[in-house]
XYZ file of C-alpha atoms in Angstrom:
142
model
C -102.586 -84.243 68.972
C -102.837 -80.712 67.399
C -99.464 -79.574 68.828
C -97.765 -82.736 67.891
C -98.896 -82.077 64.615
C -97.975 -78.715 64.669
C -94.348 -79.890 65.879
C -94.130 -82.394 63.106
C -94.790 -79.921 61.039
C -92.122 -77.391 62.294
C -90.101 -80.160 62.788
C -89.815 -81.191 58.557
C -90.030 -77.797 57.531
C -86.711 -77.038 59.498
C -85.269 -80.045 58.247
C -85.934 -78.897 54.922
C -84.683 -75.820 54.851
C -81.810 -77.101 56.931
C -81.192 -79.460 53.870
C -81.377 -77.097 51.475
C -78.999 -75.030 53.411
C -76.408 -78.153 53.002
C -77.008 -78.495 49.618
C -76.275 -74.903 48.765
C -73.255 -74.416 50.775
C -70.449 -75.245 49.067
C -71.569 -72.589 46.431
C -71.815 -70.126 48.676
C -68.504 -70.745 50.496
C -67.109 -70.343 47.688
C -68.841 -66.862 46.671
C -68.114 -65.901 49.912
C -64.382 -66.245 49.755
C -64.875 -64.185 46.719
C -66.507 -61.224 48.030
C -64.353 -61.322 51.109
C -61.375 -61.297 48.987
C -61.788 -58.638 46.904
C -62.952 -56.669 49.977
C -59.621 -57.332 51.345
C -58.198 -56.115 48.066
C -60.083 -52.887 48.003
C -59.255 -52.246 51.932
C -55.339 -52.827 50.970
C -55.579 -50.100 48.140
C -57.163 -47.440 50.505
C -54.743 -48.006 52.983
C -51.756 -47.637 50.238
C -53.640 -44.605 49.469
C -53.639 -42.955 52.435
C -50.232 -43.675 53.180
C -49.289 -42.115 49.267
C -51.516 -39.188 50.099
C -49.584 -38.450 53.382
C -46.170 -38.537 52.035
C -47.554 -35.941 49.291
C -48.838 -34.153 52.168
C -45.146 -34.564 53.675
C -43.288 -33.550 50.697
C -45.713 -30.385 50.136
C -45.174 -28.813 53.223
C -41.080 -29.733 53.820
C -39.438 -26.496 54.354
C -42.417 -24.276 54.502
C -43.806 -22.125 57.200
C -46.423 -24.700 59.642
C -49.183 -23.213 61.397
C -49.395 -26.139 63.886
C -47.277 -25.824 66.622
C -46.736 -29.145 67.436
C -45.870 -30.174 63.969
C -42.946 -27.112 63.641
C -39.331 -27.587 64.126
C -37.231 -24.935 65.951
C -37.423 -22.618 63.319
C -41.075 -22.721 62.614
C -40.924 -24.654 59.344
C -42.099 -28.125 58.571
C -39.296 -30.783 59.051
C -38.138 -34.182 60.284
C -40.186 -33.602 63.880
C -43.139 -32.880 61.642
C -42.612 -35.725 59.393
C -42.090 -38.176 62.192
C -45.479 -37.125 64.246
C -48.015 -36.693 61.013
C -46.689 -40.548 59.826
C -46.938 -41.909 63.474
C -50.308 -40.902 63.417
C -51.573 -42.132 60.428
C -49.363 -45.307 61.182
C -51.342 -45.457 64.490
C -54.635 -44.666 63.097
C -54.347 -47.929 60.469
C -52.578 -49.862 63.223
C -56.253 -49.191 65.231
C -58.236 -49.922 61.944
C -56.519 -53.219 61.344
C -57.259 -54.252 65.164
C -60.516 -52.751 65.014
C -62.081 -54.982 61.243
C -59.667 -58.364 62.958
C -62.220 -57.971 65.941
C -65.609 -57.194 63.827
C -64.461 -58.089 59.492
C -67.666 -56.361 58.870
C -66.189 -52.786 58.963
C -63.736 -53.546 56.558
C -65.859 -52.172 53.747
C -66.433 -48.829 55.677
C -62.981 -48.101 56.562
C -62.373 -48.849 53.317
C -64.433 -45.668 52.176
C -63.130 -43.738 55.072
C -59.962 -44.564 53.803
C -60.216 -43.180 50.215
C -61.741 -40.138 51.819
C -58.657 -39.624 53.979
C -56.680 -40.142 51.238
C -58.377 -37.345 48.970
C -58.848 -34.741 51.545
C -54.846 -35.164 52.440
C -54.406 -35.084 48.421
C -56.338 -31.622 48.380
C -54.240 -30.470 51.036
C -50.950 -31.565 49.315
C -51.844 -29.592 46.012
C -53.023 -26.536 48.351
C -49.608 -26.954 50.296
C -47.394 -27.070 46.484
C -49.229 -23.690 45.980
C -47.326 -21.899 48.982
C -43.867 -20.791 48.049
C -41.078 -22.207 50.509
C -39.469 -18.804 52.728
C -36.784 -16.614 51.158
C -33.988 -17.776 53.441
C -35.087 -21.580 52.556
C -34.440 -21.178 49.218
C -31.128 -21.965 47.319
C -29.554 -19.547 45.451
C -28.620 -19.871 41.614
């Protein structure tokens, strides 16, 4: 008899919780949609920041000596080959992020922070590169 009473109380309490969830559900869906929209918007802006910082980094390196042999042109400077490889790496990085976020949407927020951090790092590199002068043989005569 006590088992039946316990099961009945459990069923009633469970039904009340379920009913409360049904009553609150429409408001929660709107709130969740709003939150997800903001997360997607921040992720999009962080992606724009990474791409812009990557272009600034490439622009600041163009025509200067490149220490990374993978990115060097035939004359040892950063050029089209380095630009293509650098942008290919950024594109692959962002594609990998997109696929992982598609599989697990909870990763959007950490990737947003990572993207802004990566953009800051690339911007710092670009600022440093702008302080380095181009080789004399690449400068135009005035």
